[in-house]
XYZ file of C-alpha atoms in Angstrom:
708
model
C 0.000 0.000 0.000
C 1.436 3.343 -1.057
C 2.085 6.082 1.480
C -0.405 8.940 1.459
C 1.083 12.400 0.756
C 1.330 14.920 3.577
C -0.180 17.845 1.613
C -3.990 18.422 1.732
C -6.232 16.453 -0.608
C -9.499 17.702 -2.079
C -12.581 15.828 -3.250
C -14.498 18.945 -4.447
C -13.372 20.910 -7.491
C -15.109 24.133 -8.760
C -14.618 24.752 -12.466
C -14.768 28.402 -13.573
C -14.328 30.099 -16.957
C -10.779 31.126 -16.172
C -9.796 28.973 -13.164
C -10.155 25.737 -11.245
C -10.754 26.037 -7.547
C -10.568 23.331 -4.924
C -12.161 23.052 -1.527
C -9.453 21.583 0.763
C -9.478 20.954 4.537
C -7.112 22.997 6.680
C -3.863 21.255 7.887
C -2.779 20.756 11.492
C -0.056 23.332 11.087
C -2.351 25.928 9.571
C -4.950 25.379 12.248
C -2.381 25.657 15.013
C -0.816 28.752 13.496
C -4.257 30.377 13.240
C -5.087 29.561 16.839
C -1.729 30.850 18.118
C -2.066 34.082 16.178
C -5.464 34.551 17.823
C -3.773 33.774 21.155
C -6.103 30.829 21.653
C -3.483 28.713 23.444
C -5.937 26.303 25.042
C -7.509 25.459 21.725
C -4.061 24.932 20.217
C -3.188 22.563 23.120
C -6.353 20.563 22.584
C -5.808 20.365 18.842
C -2.308 19.027 19.236
C -3.353 16.562 21.923
C -6.154 15.174 19.789
C -3.790 14.597 16.875
C -1.239 12.960 19.200
C -3.829 10.542 20.591
C -4.898 9.671 17.089
C -1.314 8.858 16.126
C -0.796 6.789 19.241
C -3.912 4.719 18.466
C -2.812 3.931 14.932
C -0.918 0.723 14.252
C 1.652 2.431 12.058
C 2.984 5.906 12.681
C 3.214 8.235 9.731
C 6.576 9.973 10.129
C 5.392 13.027 8.244
C 2.404 13.423 10.519
C 4.616 12.879 13.546
C 6.962 15.591 12.295
C 3.987 17.900 11.809
C 2.959 17.241 15.371
C 6.456 17.929 16.689
C 6.462 21.232 14.866
C 3.137 22.220 16.397
C 4.221 21.264 19.904
C 7.432 23.251 19.545
C 5.505 26.299 18.319
C 3.130 26.034 21.272
C 6.014 25.427 23.695
C 8.028 28.456 22.665
C 4.866 30.593 22.678
C 4.297 29.583 26.296
C 7.992 30.125 27.026
C 7.739 33.670 25.664
C 4.740 34.359 27.866
C 6.552 32.886 30.955
C 4.163 29.959 31.149
C 7.140 27.785 31.995
C 5.363 24.674 33.228
C 3.272 24.402 30.031
C 6.301 25.312 27.953
C 8.332 22.439 29.355
C 5.548 19.928 28.740
C 4.952 20.950 25.114
C 8.659 21.307 24.266
C 9.226 17.788 25.549
C 6.340 16.489 23.435
C 7.835 18.360 20.511
C 11.198 16.593 21.113
C 13.055 19.858 20.934
C 16.851 19.644 21.161
C 17.674 20.135 24.895
C 20.621 22.321 23.956
C 18.206 24.822 22.370
C 16.367 25.278 25.659
C 19.594 25.280 27.716
C 20.936 28.113 25.571
C 18.439 30.478 27.263
C 20.113 29.835 30.662
C 23.576 31.459 30.488
C 24.486 30.602 34.101
C 23.757 26.921 33.427
C 25.071 26.887 29.873
C 28.580 27.995 30.822
C 31.130 26.893 28.247
C 29.194 23.858 27.058
C 28.535 25.322 23.615
C 30.972 26.917 21.231
C 30.216 29.712 18.797
C 30.562 27.343 15.837
C 28.175 24.704 17.191
C 24.831 24.373 15.303
C 21.634 22.354 15.541
C 18.615 21.643 13.315
C 15.442 23.633 14.096
C 12.215 24.085 12.113
C 12.295 27.334 10.174
C 8.799 28.242 11.336
C 9.841 27.652 14.957
C 12.933 29.850 14.616
C 10.766 32.750 13.409
C 8.655 32.610 16.560
C 11.350 31.801 19.134
C 11.997 34.410 21.853
C 14.475 36.991 20.612
C 15.815 37.668 24.106
C 19.229 36.242 24.955
C 18.230 34.696 28.277
C 15.245 33.631 30.313
C 15.967 36.513 32.710
C 15.442 38.950 29.855
C 12.199 37.240 28.963
C 11.000 37.539 32.556
C 12.113 41.165 32.768
C 10.313 42.153 29.555
C 7.174 40.368 30.659
C 7.107 41.951 34.150
C 4.562 44.770 34.613
C 5.886 48.286 34.908
C 5.809 49.599 38.453
C 7.281 52.770 39.907
C 10.007 53.690 40.241
C 11.247 51.004 37.763
C 10.740 47.396 36.845
C 14.193 46.429 38.172
C 14.003 48.133 41.554
C 10.330 47.831 42.489
C 9.987 45.189 45.286
C 6.894 43.489 43.817
C 8.515 42.980 40.424
C 11.766 41.800 42.023
C 9.837 39.157 43.943
C 7.922 38.231 40.806
C 11.155 37.831 38.840
C 12.534 35.558 41.562
C 9.441 33.341 41.480
C 9.423 33.160 37.707
C 13.164 32.458 37.595
C 12.728 29.527 39.988
C 9.820 28.235 37.925
C 11.900 28.456 34.754
C 14.719 26.367 36.265
C 12.320 23.823 37.740
C 10.773 23.476 34.291
C 14.221 22.926 32.796
C 15.063 20.339 35.476
C 11.944 18.314 34.712
C 12.456 18.648 30.966
C 16.062 17.404 31.170
C 15.212 14.475 33.455
C 12.531 13.254 31.041
C 14.782 13.849 28.039
C 17.583 11.855 29.671
C 15.224 8.990 30.424
C 13.890 8.961 26.859
C 17.396 8.913 25.363
C 18.483 6.193 27.785
C 15.518 3.987 26.846
C 16.195 4.554 23.167
C 19.847 3.469 23.563
C 19.115 0.481 25.765
C 20.338 -0.508 29.208
C 23.976 -0.629 30.290
C 25.089 1.536 27.423
C 27.389 3.667 29.544
C 28.550 7.133 28.680
C 28.317 8.105 25.020
C 30.290 11.318 24.725
C 27.482 12.805 22.640
C 27.209 16.594 22.951
C 23.489 16.380 23.820
C 24.138 13.873 26.616
C 27.009 15.992 27.937
C 24.748 19.057 28.037
C 21.886 17.207 29.752
C 24.030 15.505 32.426
C 26.125 18.563 33.199
C 23.174 20.935 33.568
C 21.300 18.380 35.668
C 24.217 18.283 38.145
C 24.157 22.065 38.359
C 20.397 22.139 38.958
C 20.533 19.352 41.568
C 23.237 21.249 43.415
C 21.389 24.561 43.217
C 18.111 23.073 44.490
C 20.012 20.990 47.116
C 18.567 17.749 45.789
C 21.438 15.716 47.225
C 19.887 12.254 46.934
C 18.934 12.843 43.312
C 22.453 14.144 42.658
C 24.086 11.020 44.128
C 21.694 8.791 42.189
C 22.497 10.666 38.989
C 26.261 10.231 39.523
C 25.847 6.555 40.391
C 24.582 5.797 36.883
C 26.649 6.038 33.673
C 26.823 9.701 32.756
C 28.596 12.284 30.610
C 29.109 15.072 33.132
C 31.667 17.646 32.006
C 33.726 18.003 35.172
C 35.283 21.480 34.633
C 31.776 22.931 34.324
C 30.372 21.476 37.544
C 33.450 21.867 39.811
C 32.856 25.515 40.818
C 29.112 24.929 41.195
C 29.578 21.938 43.507
C 32.187 23.797 45.561
C 29.951 26.843 45.886
C 26.960 24.752 46.934
C 28.981 22.658 49.391
C 28.458 19.378 47.549
C 31.984 18.142 48.317
C 31.027 14.487 48.487
C 29.603 14.679 44.963
C 32.845 16.320 43.904
C 34.849 13.465 45.439
C 32.637 10.942 43.647
C 33.399 12.593 40.318
C 37.138 12.782 41.069
C 37.187 9.114 42.004
C 35.347 8.156 38.820
C 37.849 10.187 36.770
C 40.824 8.788 38.715
C 41.926 12.280 39.751
C 43.616 11.415 43.058
C 45.292 14.799 43.492
C 42.021 16.734 43.478
C 40.353 14.157 45.671
C 43.146 14.506 48.225
C 42.858 18.287 47.999
C 39.145 18.123 48.898
C 39.865 15.854 51.857
C 42.655 18.149 53.028
C 40.294 21.132 53.147
C 37.772 19.056 55.063
C 40.454 17.965 57.552
C 41.636 21.555 58.004
C 38.053 22.666 58.583
C 37.839 24.999 55.582
C 34.965 22.914 54.196
C 32.369 20.724 55.867
C 30.246 17.920 54.478
C 28.352 15.517 56.714
C 28.233 12.936 53.938
C 32.024 12.491 54.037
C 32.773 10.369 57.070
C 36.323 10.500 58.421
C 38.198 12.128 55.516
C 41.487 11.461 57.308
C 41.044 7.687 57.149
C 39.959 7.895 53.533
C 43.093 9.887 52.701
C 45.361 7.397 54.456
C 43.658 4.427 52.798
C 43.941 5.975 49.342
C 47.633 6.752 49.752
C 48.308 3.266 51.101
C 46.462 1.758 48.153
C 48.291 3.825 45.518
C 51.796 3.181 46.923
C 53.073 6.338 45.270
C 56.190 7.347 47.224
C 56.184 10.987 46.081
C 52.444 11.414 46.704
C 52.673 9.768 50.119
C 55.564 11.968 51.197
C 53.794 15.121 49.976
C 50.626 14.500 51.959
C 52.418 12.844 54.849
C 54.419 16.035 55.380
C 51.270 18.131 55.160
C 49.452 15.904 57.637
C 52.390 15.935 60.066
C 51.684 19.598 60.790
C 48.095 18.862 61.822
C 48.247 15.320 63.146
C 51.813 14.042 63.705
C 50.674 10.506 64.529
C 48.686 10.111 61.318
C 51.357 11.859 59.256
C 54.063 9.526 60.525
C 51.781 6.577 59.875
C 51.970 7.498 56.201
C 55.692 8.200 56.201
C 56.625 5.089 58.182
C 55.038 2.084 56.452
C 55.196 -1.175 58.356
C 55.953 -3.371 55.378
C 58.575 -6.050 55.826
C 59.868 -5.914 52.283
C 63.481 -5.042 51.701
C 64.030 -1.528 50.443
C 67.241 -0.269 48.971
C 68.805 2.155 51.416
C 68.637 5.751 50.204
C 70.312 7.837 52.925
C 70.225 11.045 50.869
C 66.466 10.805 50.350
C 65.886 9.821 53.983
C 67.890 12.786 55.249
C 66.105 15.215 52.897
C 62.699 13.972 54.062
C 63.830 14.144 57.682
C 64.748 17.797 57.256
C 61.327 18.545 55.775
C 59.620 16.835 58.705
C 61.855 18.810 61.053
C 60.564 22.042 59.541
C 56.959 20.864 59.869
C 57.095 19.284 63.334
C 60.329 18.743 65.331
C 58.726 16.131 67.602
C 57.597 14.110 64.607
C 61.096 14.402 63.114
C 62.558 12.753 66.224
C 60.167 9.808 65.850
C 60.941 9.483 62.159
C 64.671 9.484 62.903
C 64.197 6.611 65.347
C 62.173 4.788 62.696
C 64.989 5.075 60.150
C 67.674 3.827 62.516
C 65.794 1.284 64.622
C 63.214 -0.149 62.225
C 64.695 0.507 58.795
C 68.085 -0.404 60.319
C 69.870 2.311 58.381
C 73.666 2.288 58.547
C 73.990 5.931 57.562
C 76.559 7.596 59.790
C 74.786 10.921 59.500
C 71.493 9.448 60.700
C 73.150 7.652 63.605
C 74.944 10.860 64.516
C 71.700 12.839 64.449
C 69.987 10.270 66.647
C 72.874 10.187 69.127
C 72.915 13.983 69.404
C 69.133 14.007 69.778
C 69.262 11.524 72.651
C 72.153 13.328 74.356
C 70.357 16.663 74.065
C 67.265 15.147 75.691
C 69.372 13.928 78.620
C 71.108 17.299 78.993
C 67.727 19.028 78.942
C 66.487 16.798 81.774
C 69.642 17.528 83.797
C 68.773 21.216 83.800
C 66.097 20.317 86.324
C 67.635 20.294 89.791
C 65.542 17.385 91.066
C 66.650 15.068 88.266
C 70.290 16.087 88.591
C 70.159 15.482 92.322
C 68.493 12.090 91.853
C 71.114 10.854 89.412
C 73.945 12.001 91.689
C 72.319 10.158 94.572
C 72.083 6.967 92.488
C 75.786 7.087 91.690
C 76.710 7.711 95.327
C 74.424 4.958 96.581
C 75.901 2.450 94.143
C 79.486 3.382 95.013
C 78.850 3.066 98.744
C 77.299 -0.386 98.486
C 78.865 -3.672 97.489
C 76.982 -4.608 94.309
C 77.812 -7.548 92.122
C 75.571 -6.096 89.405
C 76.657 -3.310 87.078
C 75.804 0.347 87.645
C 73.525 0.264 84.600
C 71.465 -2.598 86.020
C 71.335 -0.869 89.411
C 70.169 2.412 87.880
C 67.522 0.717 85.730
C 66.112 -1.347 88.593
C 66.054 1.324 91.316
C 65.044 4.460 89.395
C 61.271 5.040 89.156
C 59.830 4.724 85.673
C 59.802 8.184 84.100
C 60.646 10.119 80.978
C 64.139 11.055 82.157
C 64.926 7.426 83.020
C 63.898 6.246 79.549
C 65.850 9.076 77.934
C 69.057 8.134 79.730
C 68.689 4.411 79.093
C 68.023 5.066 75.388
C 71.139 7.207 75.221
C 73.302 4.611 76.967
C 72.065 1.755 74.766
C 72.558 3.738 71.570
C 76.042 4.947 72.491
C 77.064 1.434 73.468
C 75.428 -0.428 70.596
C 76.067 1.815 67.578
C 79.368 2.169 65.789
C 78.185 4.695 63.191
C 78.519 7.997 65.054
C 81.481 10.250 65.844
C 82.360 9.616 69.507
C 84.543 12.702 69.750
C 81.607 14.999 68.995
C 79.520 13.247 71.643
C 82.466 13.512 74.061
C 82.510 17.267 73.634
C 78.728 17.470 74.081
C 78.916 15.512 77.362
C 81.710 17.633 78.824
C 79.327 20.006 80.650
C 77.782 17.164 82.657
C 80.662 14.689 82.784
C 80.529 14.525 86.595
C 77.045 12.991 86.417
C 77.173 11.108 83.107
C 80.148 8.943 84.045
C 78.871 5.766 82.440
C 78.160 7.539 79.150
C 81.627 9.070 79.272
C 83.220 5.662 79.831
C 81.361 4.270 76.804
C 82.621 7.127 74.634
C 86.207 6.743 75.850
C 86.023 3.085 74.919
C 84.719 3.954 71.438
C 87.590 6.400 70.968
C 90.092 3.763 72.110
C 91.139 5.393 75.391
C 90.918 2.116 77.270
C 92.829 3.243 80.323
C 90.615 6.306 80.705
C 87.462 4.212 80.297
C 88.585 1.705 82.910
C 89.605 4.485 85.301
C 86.123 5.991 85.081
C 84.451 2.644 85.694
C 86.693 1.626 88.580
C 87.610 4.902 90.283
C 84.573 7.144 89.571
C 81.701 4.674 89.410
C 83.157 1.831 91.510
C 81.734 -0.492 88.861
C 84.209 -3.345 88.759
C 81.643 -5.605 87.113
C 81.414 -3.364 84.060
C 85.190 -2.896 84.034
C 85.806 -6.639 83.863
C 83.057 -6.990 81.246
C 84.837 -4.266 79.279
C 87.987 -6.389 79.182
C 86.168 -9.625 78.404
C 84.217 -8.112 75.477
C 87.203 -6.245 74.084
C 86.037 -2.688 74.853
C 82.252 -3.149 75.144
C 80.729 -2.178 78.500
C 77.187 -3.525 78.104
C 76.653 -7.228 77.323
C 73.787 -8.052 74.944
C 71.843 -9.953 77.609
C 71.947 -6.989 79.980
C 70.802 -4.629 77.228
C 67.911 -6.911 76.288
C 66.793 -7.367 79.885
C 66.731 -3.629 80.553
C 65.026 -2.908 77.235
C 62.176 -5.314 77.997
C 61.558 -3.687 81.373
C 61.279 -0.150 79.983
C 59.783 -0.880 76.558
C 62.843 -0.310 74.378
C 62.843 -3.663 72.600
C 63.356 -2.148 69.146
C 66.456 -0.329 70.318
C 68.012 -3.394 71.941
C 67.092 -5.732 69.113
C 68.539 -3.467 66.430
C 71.771 -2.619 68.230
C 72.461 -5.758 70.278
C 70.459 -8.492 68.558
C 69.173 -11.629 70.260
C 70.662 -15.069 70.785
C 70.134 -17.433 67.826
C 66.659 -18.922 67.697
C 65.270 -16.518 70.308
C 62.640 -13.833 70.045
C 61.824 -10.903 72.278
C 58.624 -12.490 73.619
C 59.768 -16.072 73.435
C 57.513 -16.771 70.451
C 57.786 -16.398 66.741
C 60.839 -16.494 64.479
C 64.333 -15.497 65.479
C 65.156 -11.797 65.444
C 67.951 -10.707 63.057
C 71.426 -10.195 64.418
C 72.469 -6.789 65.680
C 72.938 -3.894 63.288
C 76.589 -3.376 64.245
C 78.383 -5.592 66.751
C 82.064 -6.255 67.217
C 83.618 -9.373 65.811
C 85.084 -12.074 68.069
C 87.314 -10.544 70.709
C 90.978 -10.432 69.792
C 92.918 -12.406 72.381
C 95.809 -9.978 72.267
C 93.489 -7.029 72.960
C 91.772 -8.959 75.729
C 95.070 -9.661 77.488
C 96.159 -6.061 77.056
C 92.907 -4.776 78.593
C 93.201 -7.159 81.539
C 96.727 -5.933 82.140
C 95.505 -2.308 82.070
C 92.666 -3.163 84.451
C 95.094 -4.829 86.853
C 97.242 -1.720 86.813
C 94.151 0.443 87.451
C 93.148 -1.734 90.405
C 96.630 -1.406 91.829
C 96.768 2.355 91.238
C 93.507 2.986 93.095
C 94.484 0.480 95.800
C 91.886 -2.175 95.354
C 93.871 -5.318 96.262
C 90.752 -7.446 96.705
C 89.534 -6.718 93.191
C 93.043 -7.186 91.801
C 93.358 -10.545 93.551
C 89.939 -11.570 92.237
C 90.964 -10.553 88.722
C 94.224 -12.543 88.956
C 92.387 -15.642 90.092
C 89.615 -15.301 87.513
C 91.828 -14.437 84.525
C 95.047 -16.248 85.351
C 95.293 -17.929 81.944
C 95.079 -14.552 80.169
C 97.754 -12.841 82.282
C 101.488 -13.335 81.920
C 103.102 -14.209 85.243
C 106.185 -12.093 84.539
C 104.056 -9.005 83.778
C 102.036 -9.546 86.914
C 105.023 -10.012 89.212
C 106.715 -6.887 87.856
C 103.533 -4.839 88.347
C 102.656 -6.036 91.860
C 103.700 -3.597 94.613
C 106.324 -4.857 97.017
C 103.988 -4.316 99.919
C 101.558 -6.969 98.695
C 101.568 -10.141 100.812
C 102.422 -13.298 98.928
C 99.299 -15.124 100.079
C 97.162 -12.764 97.932
C 98.866 -14.185 94.860
C 99.188 -17.789 96.018
C 96.335 -19.086 93.915
C 97.435 -17.160 90.804
C 101.094 -18.239 91.096
C 100.352 -21.876 91.842
C 97.987 -22.130 88.893
C 100.455 -20.329 86.608
C 103.340 -22.604 87.640
C 101.148 -25.681 87.269
C 100.129 -24.576 83.790
C 103.772 -23.924 82.825
C 104.875 -27.331 84.117
C 101.989 -28.999 82.291
C 103.068 -27.348 79.030
C 106.674 -28.530 79.467
C 105.701 -32.130 80.195
C 103.238 -32.161 77.320
C 106.046 -31.035 74.997
C 108.313 -33.896 76.132
C 105.563 -36.420 75.519
C 104.933 -35.122 72.040
C 108.658 -35.173 71.258
C 109.065 -38.776 72.329
C 105.984 -39.874 70.400
C 107.383 -38.181 67.299
C 110.747 -39.906 67.730
C 109.026 -43.286 67.943
C 107.078 -42.559 64.801
C 110.303 -41.690 62.982
C 111.865 -45.031 63.934
C 108.830 -46.936 62.737
C 108.864 -45.082 59.408
C 112.596 -45.844 58.947
C 111.943 -49.503 59.558
C 109.086 -49.667 57.069
C 110.952 -47.876 54.276
C 114.346 -49.600 54.671
C 113.554 -52.592 52.472
C 111.837 -50.459 49.853
C 114.801 -48.123 49.482
C 117.239 -51.068 49.432
C 115.404 -52.740 46.539
C 115.356 -49.547 44.496
C 119.152 -49.336 44.536
C 121.366 -46.282 44.311
C 120.855 -43.468 41.849
C 124.079 -42.246 40.270
C 124.254 -39.161 38.143
C 127.514 -38.109 36.471
C 128.220 -34.953 34.559
C 128.600 -35.562 30.795
C 130.540 -33.297 28.516
C 128.209 -31.908 25.870
C 130.957 -31.920 23.227
C 131.440 -35.719 23.521
C 127.699 -36.413 23.756
C 125.925 -37.858 20.829
C 123.072 -35.865 19.503
C 119.602 -37.235 18.991
C 117.803 -37.351 15.742
C 116.740 -33.780 16.084
C 120.291 -32.606 16.683
C 119.899 -31.839 20.441
C 122.492 -33.001 23.047
C 121.564 -35.739 25.527
C 122.421 -34.487 29.080
C 121.117 -37.412 31.165
C 120.719 -41.140 30.974
C 117.236 -42.313 30.014
C 117.669 -45.376 32.201
C 118.292 -43.220 35.251
C 115.094 -41.285 34.428
C 113.154 -44.536 34.295
C 114.512 -45.586 37.698
C 113.415 -42.249 39.193
C 109.921 -42.694 37.855
C 109.777 -46.234 39.231
C 110.888 -45.029 42.655
C 108.242 -42.293 42.634
C 105.559 -44.873 41.875
C 106.847 -47.150 44.636
C 106.807 -44.282 47.103
C 103.140 -43.646 46.322
C 102.454 -47.340 46.848
C 104.114 -47.213 50.245
C 102.019 -44.153 51.167
C 98.862 -46.023 50.215
C 99.828 -48.770 52.687
C 100.166 -46.285 55.538
C 103.890 -45.528 55.271
C 104.765 -41.868 55.772
C 107.162 -40.722 53.062
C 106.696 -36.968 52.990
C 105.907 -35.602 56.452
C 102.130 -35.512 56.884
C 100.188 -37.822 59.197
C 100.043 -41.597 59.340
C 96.479 -42.751 59.795
C 97.614 -45.050 62.594
C 100.708 -43.450 64.034
C 99.917 -39.730 64.112
C 102.089 -36.827 62.940
C 105.582 -37.427 61.707
C 108.316 -34.908 62.391
C 110.347 -33.105 59.779
C 113.513 -34.998 60.752
C 112.037 -38.245 59.413
C 111.623 -36.702 55.975
C 115.349 -35.989 55.837
C 116.187 -39.577 56.790
C 113.957 -41.032 54.072
C 115.369 -39.111 51.135
C 118.944 -38.898 52.250
């Protein structure tokens, strides 16, 4: 069946002498135009609605008739729009399927930079002729407002009227765009996602602006939760102005713009902005940075956060991962200086983290930490009560007979406090680290050297002034236990076990573990895997150094007149002390019975060494005789080897013209003897020094007898 034409058809023709006339029915467009010109808007509405219902009832839709209807609806819609009948205008413009961008263009504050000057759209020519000529809806409202004195702009009634009409115009636009978006979404199908189409961008962007302006927060969140084409630069200032910061964060997250998202959270944390829909922005910031694992980004915001919340800032800057990280002392020091500028207290914690948890071996970092600890102790000593307490502890220890060290006595008898922890941290660091300059620390301690005797002794030991260190321990502190430990450990005052025990009591496990380590297979709490060895510990004690230190300690004991301690040292370390050195150093006034045990043990050890040497010599002689007996027959069978000098001139030359300087037979006998010697060795006969599997070591003299 052929399609009927859109133009009017006539069934009545009137034939005249000079013309043919036709009686045709009026079209929908002509009827609507006539009604609109007569300002009969209601009749025009009804006419268009009747035609629409007729089209909807038909099985097939005539596209030409549908286009006619769209034209009529658009004409009616813009006529209502001109007369500020915004609700009716929105309904008819939607039915007329007008391009949403055309309506948005009358709202400059919502349009923004969505449209360019070169952008065009298709519009019916008849509609363009009757569209409002004003540039904005505000101008339309202003021109339509009644004139009141003194002027339309300043008269209160007209100002209120303009406000009401302006709100109605935007509400109409909001409803129009929502329905247009739904219609386009249905036409595309579900789960289409964003399209990037300019119409969709305009609809979604303006909807966000209107939701924000009317404070329709739930509708805004629902809109952003679905696939959309919001143009972010257009809505950013609107959302910020309206306080919709959560919606802004949603958009940033969808775009993957972490920097702007962090910036919003930072303003919320600082209190510049508030949004009840954003719960705990600090935790969200920390979680995002931890998830991204961007070192530069984490340091940037960690430094910023350190100024406001040092604990949270350091949480970002001090990750607790167990993975190995290449040591970057330059970067660590640069970051430390930045933290120092932001928050000195936080910088001290970060410095401890680098040395004690990251186990940095940077000398500069260790030096900074040592100076920091020493400065804390010196600051505490400026308080008279603390200075007096520490003096009293030293005096009490010196006046009592303690088998424990001064450090153990101080740690066990001093009440738990900040100054106690500060001093113990300083002592453990100075004793356990080998990466700082002891001379600088020595100069820093000089003002309080009368109180900080133990620290001074540790520093003297690090410098290598062993006599000075032992003098301080014995004469100033009366700490013979530490002095003897100093000699045993080769210059170390604090044994690892003592350091670990004290650290557990005062909560300094990290410090002790890093600097002193733990015994193999042990852990700080008795559970879990073994802790790594210490960051920097001395190698096995050199026996020569140990003997030298014991000799110095003996001289110190004698110089300060401590015969009991000297006698105890002689008895305990007799094997490490030379009897001649001891006898020459002992004062003449000493009674012999004080050295009886040392001398008797030394003489017994000397006699034992002599007798052991005789036994070894006789065993070796017996082994030599046995070897001679075993090899006698073998050497006899081999015969003598005779080599005589041969004159080269009389020698016959070989085929190649070279002189023969030795007898080939003699060479063969030598080879045979070498093979026989190996055979004898395989049967347990010692032919070349070494050790017989059954007889033990053979002396060098036997080798000479065999090959003579």
